[in-house]
Amino acid sequence: MSALKKSPRSHLQIVTATETPAPVMRLAFEAQAPQALRLRESTAAERIALIKKLRTAMLARREEFYVAFAQDMRKSKAEVEGAEFMPVLDEMRHAIGSLKRWMKPQSVTPVITSVGSKAQIQMQPRGRVLIIAPWNYPLNQCFCPLISAIAAGNTVILKPSEMTPTVSKLMGVIIAEVFDATQVAYFEGGQATSTALLALPFDHIFFTGSPAVGKLVMAAAAKHLTSITLELGGKSPTIVDETADTKLAAENLIWGKFINSGQTCIAPDHIYVHAKVKAKFIKACQAALTKYYGAPAKRMSNADLTHIVNTRHTQRLSDLLSDAQKRGARIIVGGQVDIAECMVAPTLLDGVNADMRIMQEEIFGPVLPIVEFSDINKVIAQINANPKPLALYVYSSNEARAAQIIAQTSSGGACVNQCMMHNVQGNLPFGGVNNSGIGSTHGYHGFKAFSHERSVLTAGRLRLEKLFAPPYTAMRFKLIKQIVDTMRLPAL
Ligand code: NAD
């Protein structure tokens, strides 16, 4: 066990990050330039060896991570295992097992105009990349993109969130153990560090965080025409229709909402429930809360509930609740807030409306508004009137209805009779759409995000362009026209 001790109250303070001086980061960025060129020719075996080294170093500090997570946000060991280590290990396993195949140039079939030549897509590293991460799943959100970036052959500058300093420190120790700084450099800090990094001409920026900061990242990237992946957030709606299995839906949604105390980008934000099953569903939600977290009176001290990351966010949630109550919302269960302890009881809210801040802002905490509906078309219209969410969940026994809801709405990802699990299906692209993000990650999609898909055409003996060269005699014109006319033939 390391020197990291569980200090029970240290997480309660808003952390003032020690910012890294801009010149230090510029030097590190410049030092990565030769390595980025060398990595263009690195093999799958070299990249896999680094990922394995990272895995060994991370697992060697498993116990220290338990302590660090407890210190920063009182995350239980079970959630550290299931929501931090598991996705990272799975991302590693996926890359280790598939990288050789992902790196193989893909030949594409010829089209009429390329007959006689060979055409390939070659996955080339983007070069020097920047990864900026949030605090809610700090290890997962730092290491998963790092694995994809390494798999794709890039150098990386990684900046974790300033809000989980103990976990960030530990990750920094591991990065320094595993990587030479010319391949992966790690800088802690907050807004100033981020802003200074964003001024550098990276080849790609992978940002995970809020839509508001995502816009700043995109504007900074535009200065250098740097490509970006933005993994953002938003209000992910859930629909429970009148045909749904209410017990299954409630147990699944209460799990999805309250794991990490709702501080999950794809947590069900609010639930539209059909009037016919609303009472039954609420009862099932109450039963699920008791099953997972015991009697209401004991929930504020339940060790399985992660705390809110700091007092500022606890106050934000308290303000959202007060605003909703002032405007007529009713607390079904929960509602207790302890700012000093960074704790909010699992809360179900009824009687919410669109004027309340809680229905306008991403909640990102353990408060679940339940909205009654009787016309599914109105719910679809409401979802379509809002910014496109990161996820959307439908609970229904009517397959056609579920398919209709998915077809008539848009979101980064979606699940039917399930929530959040699309995130751990490593063969699905994970990401948002417009306000909830740009681009995607995980498995091959993560490798692709950090690669440039380079088109390489190698000429053969037959050279079609000769037919298109001047002088444009009448004969030549007739020939060109005949070739152009072949474009009307059906595709092969
Ligand atoms: P945030 O946007 O406040 O911060 C993210 C990162 O940006 C941090 O490293 C922070 O230091 C940095 N940052 C903050 N302000 C900045 C500024 N003005 N300029 C430059 N950099 C700045 O987000 P957060 O509070 O850390 O995380 C919560 C948000 O992240 C939620 O919206 C959540 O939905 C989203 N999120 C999305 C995903 C996903 O995969 N799509 C995953 C986790 C979290």
XYZ file of C-alpha atoms and ligand atoms in Angstrom:
536
model
C 0.000 0.000 0.000
C 1.355 3.439 -0.881
C 1.564 6.553 1.209
C -1.944 7.488 0.038
C -4.105 7.496 3.139
C -7.866 7.814 3.228
C -8.365 11.282 4.583
C -12.082 11.377 5.275
C -12.800 15.029 4.586
C -10.263 16.035 1.962
C -12.705 15.488 -0.899
C -15.009 18.149 0.465
C -12.879 21.042 -0.663
C -13.016 22.534 -4.096
C -9.606 21.743 -5.432
C -7.464 24.581 -6.645
C -5.387 22.816 -9.215
C -1.704 23.466 -9.499
C -1.486 24.626 -13.072
C 1.403 23.458 -15.240
C 3.377 26.373 -16.736
C 2.745 26.790 -20.477
C 6.477 26.773 -21.464
C 6.944 23.350 -19.797
C 4.113 21.928 -21.886
C 5.373 23.546 -25.075
C 8.794 21.957 -24.547
C 7.179 18.541 -24.004
C 5.080 19.017 -27.138
C 8.158 19.918 -29.182
C 10.108 16.984 -27.743
C 7.412 14.622 -29.035
C 7.823 15.706 -32.673
C 10.643 13.283 -33.697
C 8.972 10.428 -31.836
C 5.686 11.078 -33.648
C 7.499 10.700 -36.983
C 9.195 7.504 -35.842
C 5.911 6.033 -34.616
C 4.477 6.199 -38.138
C 6.438 3.005 -38.761
C 5.896 1.354 -35.378
C 4.586 -2.203 -35.425
C 1.526 -3.707 -33.770
C 3.875 -5.692 -31.513
C 5.580 -2.510 -30.216
C 2.268 -0.813 -29.490
C 0.811 -3.927 -27.840
C 3.886 -4.208 -25.618
C 3.231 -0.673 -24.321
C -0.434 -1.417 -23.645
C 0.553 -4.566 -21.726
C 3.100 -2.586 -19.732
C 0.408 -0.060 -18.838
C -1.920 -2.898 -17.802
C 0.707 -4.421 -15.509
C 1.519 -1.065 -13.902
C -2.161 -0.224 -13.388
C -3.028 -3.575 -11.836
C 0.014 -3.402 -9.562
C -1.627 -0.376 -7.960
C -5.167 -1.748 -7.703
C -5.326 -1.315 -3.923
C -3.942 2.223 -4.146
C -6.672 3.091 -6.613
C -9.318 1.898 -4.112
C -7.881 4.326 -1.575
C -7.545 7.178 -4.070
C -11.117 6.794 -5.307
C -12.409 6.650 -1.747
C -10.521 9.817 -0.969
C -11.672 11.800 -4.002
C -15.346 10.807 -4.141
C -15.964 7.886 -1.800
C -16.405 5.561 -4.740
C -16.899 1.995 -3.517
C -14.355 -0.699 -4.442
C -17.093 -2.494 -6.376
C -17.696 0.563 -8.585
C -13.944 1.109 -8.999
C -13.730 -2.461 -10.291
C -16.883 -2.427 -12.438
C -16.825 1.090 -13.859
C -13.118 2.018 -13.867
C -10.914 -1.105 -14.170
C -13.333 -3.221 -16.206
C -13.800 -0.827 -19.163
C -10.070 -0.056 -19.214
C -9.077 -3.734 -19.130
C -11.655 -4.540 -21.794
C -10.376 -1.724 -24.023
C -6.839 -3.112 -23.550
C -7.928 -6.692 -24.279
C -9.768 -5.554 -27.389
C -6.790 -3.597 -28.725
C -4.244 -6.316 -27.869
C -6.333 -8.972 -29.643
C -7.339 -6.943 -32.682
C -4.630 -4.378 -33.387
C -2.826 -6.383 -36.059
C -6.079 -6.650 -37.999
C -7.029 -2.991 -37.436
C -3.639 -1.846 -38.762
C -3.795 -3.930 -41.948
C -4.263 -1.790 -45.074
C -7.759 -2.382 -46.451
C -8.019 -2.890 -50.192
C -11.101 -1.368 -51.758
C -12.831 -2.638 -54.895
C -12.181 -0.660 -58.077
C -14.719 1.706 -59.587
C -14.930 2.358 -63.340
C -12.506 5.280 -63.204
C -9.892 3.332 -61.256
C -9.807 0.141 -63.284
C -6.254 -1.148 -63.480
C -5.007 0.491 -60.272
C -4.726 -0.801 -56.723
C -6.470 1.217 -53.996
C -5.987 0.915 -50.253
C -6.947 2.639 -47.040
C -3.895 2.815 -44.805
C -4.393 3.713 -41.144
C -1.684 6.207 -40.272
C -1.154 7.684 -36.800
C -2.502 11.216 -36.550
C 0.757 12.301 -34.890
C 0.836 14.339 -31.696
C -2.505 14.146 -29.894
C -4.003 15.833 -26.852
C -6.436 14.069 -24.513
C -8.410 16.130 -21.988
C -10.512 14.146 -19.510
C -13.350 14.777 -17.018
C -13.591 13.718 -13.368
C -16.601 11.435 -13.168
C -14.826 8.204 -14.175
C -11.285 9.579 -14.065
C -9.324 6.383 -14.709
C -11.721 5.095 -17.350
C -11.916 8.459 -19.156
C -8.125 8.972 -19.159
C -6.900 5.459 -19.916
C -9.503 4.288 -22.478
C -8.654 7.033 -25.006
C -4.972 6.678 -24.102
C -5.097 2.993 -25.105
C -6.733 3.877 -28.444
C -4.162 6.622 -29.058
C -1.236 4.274 -28.311
C -2.800 1.513 -30.428
C -2.995 3.967 -33.310
C 0.692 4.918 -32.916
C 0.508 8.477 -31.609
C 2.398 10.501 -29.066
C 0.074 11.812 -26.357
C -0.221 14.682 -23.946
C -2.816 13.696 -21.360
C -4.519 16.126 -18.998
C -6.780 14.652 -16.322
C -9.424 16.587 -14.420
C -8.357 18.738 -11.489
C -11.409 17.597 -9.491
C -10.131 14.117 -8.533
C -6.560 14.992 -7.493
C -5.662 11.771 -5.675
C -6.597 9.546 -8.602
C -4.897 11.993 -10.978
C -1.681 11.852 -8.978
C -1.680 8.056 -9.033
C -2.295 7.958 -12.789
C 0.637 10.354 -13.206
C 2.919 7.971 -11.296
C 1.864 5.103 -13.573
C 2.309 7.109 -16.788
C 5.812 8.138 -15.694
C 6.646 4.497 -14.891
C 5.432 3.146 -18.224
C 6.167 5.789 -20.838
C 8.980 8.000 -21.907
C 7.651 11.581 -21.933
C 8.493 11.794 -25.633
C 5.662 9.309 -26.171
C 3.217 10.128 -23.349
C 3.481 13.273 -21.238
C 1.046 13.906 -18.407
C 0.131 17.326 -17.067
C -2.177 18.030 -14.167
C -4.063 21.293 -13.901
C -7.369 22.972 -14.530
C -8.669 25.562 -16.941
C -5.365 27.467 -17.365
C -3.417 24.279 -18.150
C -6.131 23.155 -20.565
C -6.225 26.525 -22.292
C -2.435 26.617 -22.712
C -2.444 23.081 -24.152
C -5.261 23.964 -26.538
C -3.104 26.745 -28.004
C -0.578 24.174 -29.315
C -0.896 22.863 -32.882
C -1.762 19.242 -32.087
C -2.696 16.845 -34.879
C -5.809 15.728 -33.000
C -7.666 16.642 -29.824
C -9.795 14.103 -27.965
C -11.920 15.924 -25.401
C -14.375 14.421 -22.938
C -16.456 16.872 -20.907
C -19.349 19.282 -21.019
C -20.855 20.749 -24.214
C -19.973 24.267 -22.950
C -16.238 23.490 -22.743
C -16.518 21.350 -25.891
C -17.353 24.541 -27.809
C -14.181 26.220 -26.470
C -12.142 23.184 -27.501
C -13.632 23.267 -30.995
C -12.914 26.995 -31.355
C -9.295 26.476 -30.219
C -8.876 23.536 -32.610
C -10.184 25.660 -35.491
C -7.173 27.982 -35.145
C -4.883 25.161 -36.358
C -7.537 23.169 -38.258
C -6.849 20.388 -35.768
C -9.251 17.472 -36.043
C -11.309 16.731 -32.946
C -13.257 14.062 -31.164
C -15.704 15.573 -28.689
C -17.289 13.211 -26.169
C -19.841 15.459 -24.474
C -22.930 15.169 -22.294
C -26.517 16.341 -22.167
C -29.922 15.237 -20.951
C -30.481 11.596 -21.938
C -34.249 10.924 -21.957
C -35.925 7.611 -21.135
C -39.360 6.427 -22.193
C -41.333 3.780 -20.296
C -44.470 3.052 -22.285
C -47.718 1.382 -21.204
C -46.564 -2.055 -22.434
C -43.259 -2.022 -20.522
C -42.312 -4.525 -17.849
C -42.323 -1.935 -15.060
C -40.342 -4.032 -12.556
C -37.574 -4.740 -15.071
C -37.535 -1.096 -16.189
C -37.448 0.239 -12.624
C -34.672 -2.093 -11.451
C -32.589 -1.366 -14.528
C -33.128 2.408 -14.453
C -32.535 2.807 -10.720
C -29.243 0.951 -11.195
C -28.302 3.118 -14.208
C -29.266 6.391 -12.573
C -27.716 5.914 -9.155
C -24.453 4.150 -9.948
C -21.720 6.768 -9.320
C -24.602 8.829 -7.841
C -25.855 9.849 -11.263
C -22.500 11.389 -12.243
C -22.490 9.464 -15.504
C -22.655 11.047 -18.959
C -25.139 8.422 -20.204
C -27.204 8.163 -17.008
C -30.957 8.305 -17.656
C -31.519 12.019 -16.997
C -35.330 11.994 -16.715
C -38.070 9.475 -17.424
C -41.250 9.877 -19.471
C -43.663 7.259 -18.137
C -47.096 6.461 -19.565
C -49.979 7.586 -17.324
C -51.438 4.056 -17.298
C -48.334 2.541 -15.628
C -46.966 5.559 -13.751
C -48.148 4.555 -10.251
C -46.943 0.981 -10.719
C -43.593 2.178 -12.079
C -42.997 4.600 -9.191
C -43.787 1.832 -6.709
C -41.326 -0.448 -8.509
C -38.670 2.329 -8.424
C -39.139 2.700 -4.664
C -38.796 -1.067 -4.237
C -35.637 -1.083 -6.390
C -34.128 1.757 -4.314
C -34.784 -0.220 -1.139
C -33.355 -3.391 -2.688
C -30.106 -1.619 -3.680
C -29.665 1.036 -0.979
C -31.811 -0.007 2.008
C -34.488 2.000 3.813
C -34.791 5.715 2.908
C -33.608 6.856 6.363
C -30.295 5.016 5.960
C -29.441 6.065 2.411
C -27.436 9.206 3.250
C -24.878 7.012 4.997
C -24.921 4.102 2.553
C -21.323 3.276 1.618
C -22.375 1.950 -1.797
C -23.431 5.442 -2.875
C -20.604 7.467 -4.361
C -20.424 11.016 -3.043
C -20.787 14.112 -5.186
C -17.364 15.197 -6.396
C -17.195 18.461 -4.413
C -19.201 21.071 -2.531
C -19.751 23.200 -5.651
C -21.487 20.366 -7.475
C -23.453 19.415 -4.327
C -24.640 23.021 -4.058
C -25.543 22.976 -7.777
C -27.733 19.906 -7.235
C -29.291 21.434 -4.130
C -30.138 24.561 -6.158
C -31.697 22.458 -8.939
C -33.883 20.710 -6.352
C -34.933 23.981 -4.651
C -35.793 25.583 -7.986
C -37.924 22.563 -8.963
C -39.727 22.527 -5.614
C -40.362 26.272 -5.755
C -42.011 25.768 -9.135
C -44.245 22.942 -7.926
C -42.255 19.707 -8.162
C -42.920 17.091 -5.468
C -40.274 14.883 -3.901
C -41.472 11.273 -3.923
C -38.479 10.046 -1.962
C -35.074 11.489 -1.030
C -34.391 15.201 -1.276
C -31.876 15.325 1.620
C -28.674 17.210 0.861
C -25.557 17.505 3.023
C -23.300 20.058 1.374
C -20.410 19.556 3.799
C -20.451 15.787 3.247
C -20.981 16.165 -0.532
C -23.983 13.889 -0.306
C -27.392 13.939 -1.996
C -29.899 11.172 -1.220
C -31.274 9.215 -4.181
C -34.251 11.341 -5.139
C -37.347 10.734 -7.262
C -39.231 13.845 -8.389
C -42.795 14.141 -9.630
C -44.708 17.079 -11.115
C -41.814 18.597 -13.032
C -42.288 20.898 -16.015
C -40.192 22.468 -18.764
C -39.793 25.789 -16.880
C -37.734 24.168 -14.159
C -33.927 24.285 -14.399
C -33.862 20.576 -13.635
C -35.575 19.963 -16.984
C -33.231 22.303 -18.838
C -29.745 21.452 -17.526
C -27.899 18.116 -17.459
C -28.613 16.863 -13.908
C -25.429 14.798 -13.432
C -26.453 13.718 -9.942
C -28.795 11.370 -8.052
C -32.060 13.150 -8.842
C -34.539 11.486 -11.172
C -37.518 13.460 -12.505
C -40.503 11.384 -13.640
C -42.720 12.969 -16.298
C -46.162 11.550 -17.087
C -47.308 11.234 -20.728
C -50.248 9.813 -22.620
C -49.339 10.676 -26.219
C -46.011 9.228 -27.413
C -45.940 11.632 -30.369
C -45.791 14.577 -27.958
C -42.841 12.977 -26.156
C -41.046 12.441 -29.467
C -41.745 16.075 -30.439
C -40.398 17.236 -27.075
C -37.187 15.194 -27.475
C -36.733 16.501 -31.017
C -37.172 20.096 -29.797
C -34.245 19.685 -27.376
C -30.517 19.399 -28.241
C -29.671 15.883 -29.445
C -28.848 13.757 -26.372
C -25.924 11.402 -25.791
C -28.254 8.454 -25.131
C -31.926 7.554 -25.307
C -33.602 4.592 -23.623
C -36.907 2.940 -24.457
C -38.705 0.372 -22.308
C -41.538 -1.301 -24.182
C -42.829 -4.776 -24.998
C -44.028 -3.445 -28.316
C -41.124 -3.905 -30.745
C -42.710 -1.764 -33.454
C -43.235 1.093 -30.980
C -39.631 0.911 -29.780
C -38.412 0.914 -33.395
C -40.668 3.898 -34.177
C -39.257 5.897 -31.243
C -35.681 5.125 -32.273
C -36.399 6.012 -35.926
C -38.142 9.298 -35.136
C -35.547 10.649 -32.679
C -31.785 11.181 -32.705
C -29.173 10.524 -30.010
C -25.548 9.417 -29.822
C -26.609 5.889 -28.853
C -29.753 4.113 -27.718
C -30.885 0.999 -25.841
C -34.167 -0.890 -25.805
C -35.257 -2.408 -22.463
C -31.793 -1.571 -21.188
C -29.765 1.461 -20.221
C -26.083 2.369 -20.488
C -24.899 -1.077 -21.631
C -24.291 0.117 -25.215
C -21.271 1.850 -23.654
C -19.585 -1.468 -22.852
C -20.255 -3.157 -26.204
C -16.772 -2.480 -27.533
C -17.726 -3.109 -31.158
C -20.266 -0.263 -31.146
C -19.078 3.280 -31.857
C -19.573 5.251 -28.640
C -20.206 8.968 -28.994
C -22.709 11.767 -29.258
C -24.299 13.729 -32.042
C -24.014 17.515 -32.396
C -24.566 18.966 -28.901
C -23.676 15.636 -27.256
C -20.517 15.114 -29.280
C -18.649 14.723 -32.529
C -16.937 11.466 -33.526
C -16.828 8.235 -31.599
C -14.588 5.899 -29.645
C -14.105 2.351 -28.234
C -12.431 -0.608 -29.898
C -11.863 -0.141 -33.608
C -13.762 3.163 -33.498
C -11.291 4.523 -30.922
C -8.356 3.317 -33.015
C -9.969 5.023 -36.016
C -10.522 8.288 -34.108
C -6.762 8.485 -33.503
C -5.822 7.442 -37.053
C -5.772 9.235 -40.345
C -7.475 7.090 -42.974
C -5.039 7.646 -45.766
C -6.059 6.807 -49.321
C -3.213 5.281 -51.285
C -3.673 4.524 -54.975
C -0.955 2.658 -56.852
C -1.138 2.912 -60.620
C -1.170 -0.197 -62.811
C -0.434 -0.563 -66.524
C -3.837 0.611 -67.678
C -3.849 4.402 -67.397
C -7.315 5.813 -67.911
C -6.193 9.425 -67.482
C -4.403 9.226 -70.838
C -7.820 9.099 -72.513
C -8.770 12.365 -70.794
C -5.664 14.300 -71.837
C -5.641 17.098 -74.442
C -5.625 17.879 -77.299
C -9.416 17.658 -77.180
C -10.083 16.655 -80.756
C -13.602 15.706 -81.883
C -12.589 12.072 -81.648
C -11.210 12.538 -78.127
C -14.363 14.373 -77.056
C -16.542 11.485 -78.374
C -14.462 8.962 -76.458
C -14.602 10.972 -73.201
C -18.373 11.283 -73.612
C -18.711 7.518 -74.087
C -16.705 6.889 -70.919
C -18.813 9.412 -69.019
C -21.936 7.610 -70.251
C -20.737 4.336 -68.697
C -21.350 6.014 -65.324
C -25.044 5.349 -65.914
C -24.433 1.588 -65.798
C -25.553 -0.141 -62.594
C -22.922 -0.321 -59.848
C -20.982 -3.598 -59.531
P -15.825 19.961 -17.981
O -16.187 20.268 -19.385
O -16.064 21.002 -16.947
O -14.269 19.592 -17.847
C -13.653 18.630 -18.680
C -12.171 18.938 -18.799
O -12.030 20.230 -19.393
C -11.412 18.982 -17.490
O -10.151 18.362 -17.672
C -11.263 20.459 -17.192
O -10.074 20.773 -16.490
C -11.228 21.071 -18.576
N -11.798 22.437 -18.607
C -12.744 22.955 -17.784
N -13.041 24.214 -18.138
C -12.255 24.514 -19.207
C -12.099 25.666 -20.015
N -12.808 26.774 -19.795
N -11.222 25.609 -21.039
C -10.502 24.489 -21.281
N -10.606 23.372 -20.522
C -11.473 23.365 -19.496
O -16.576 18.594 -17.626
P -16.575 17.802 -16.268
O -17.346 18.571 -15.256
O -15.196 17.378 -15.924
O -17.387 16.481 -16.685
C -18.778 16.452 -16.757
C -19.263 16.557 -18.180
O -18.591 15.613 -19.000
C -20.730 16.213 -18.301
O -21.342 17.070 -19.226
C -20.721 14.789 -18.813
O -21.904 14.412 -19.472
C -19.534 14.824 -19.720
N -18.971 13.495 -19.940
C -19.084 12.942 -21.171
C -18.598 11.670 -21.400
C -18.708 11.010 -22.750
O -18.095 9.956 -22.935
N -19.451 11.557 -23.690
C -17.982 10.969 -20.358
C -17.877 11.577 -19.123
C -18.372 12.847 -18.918
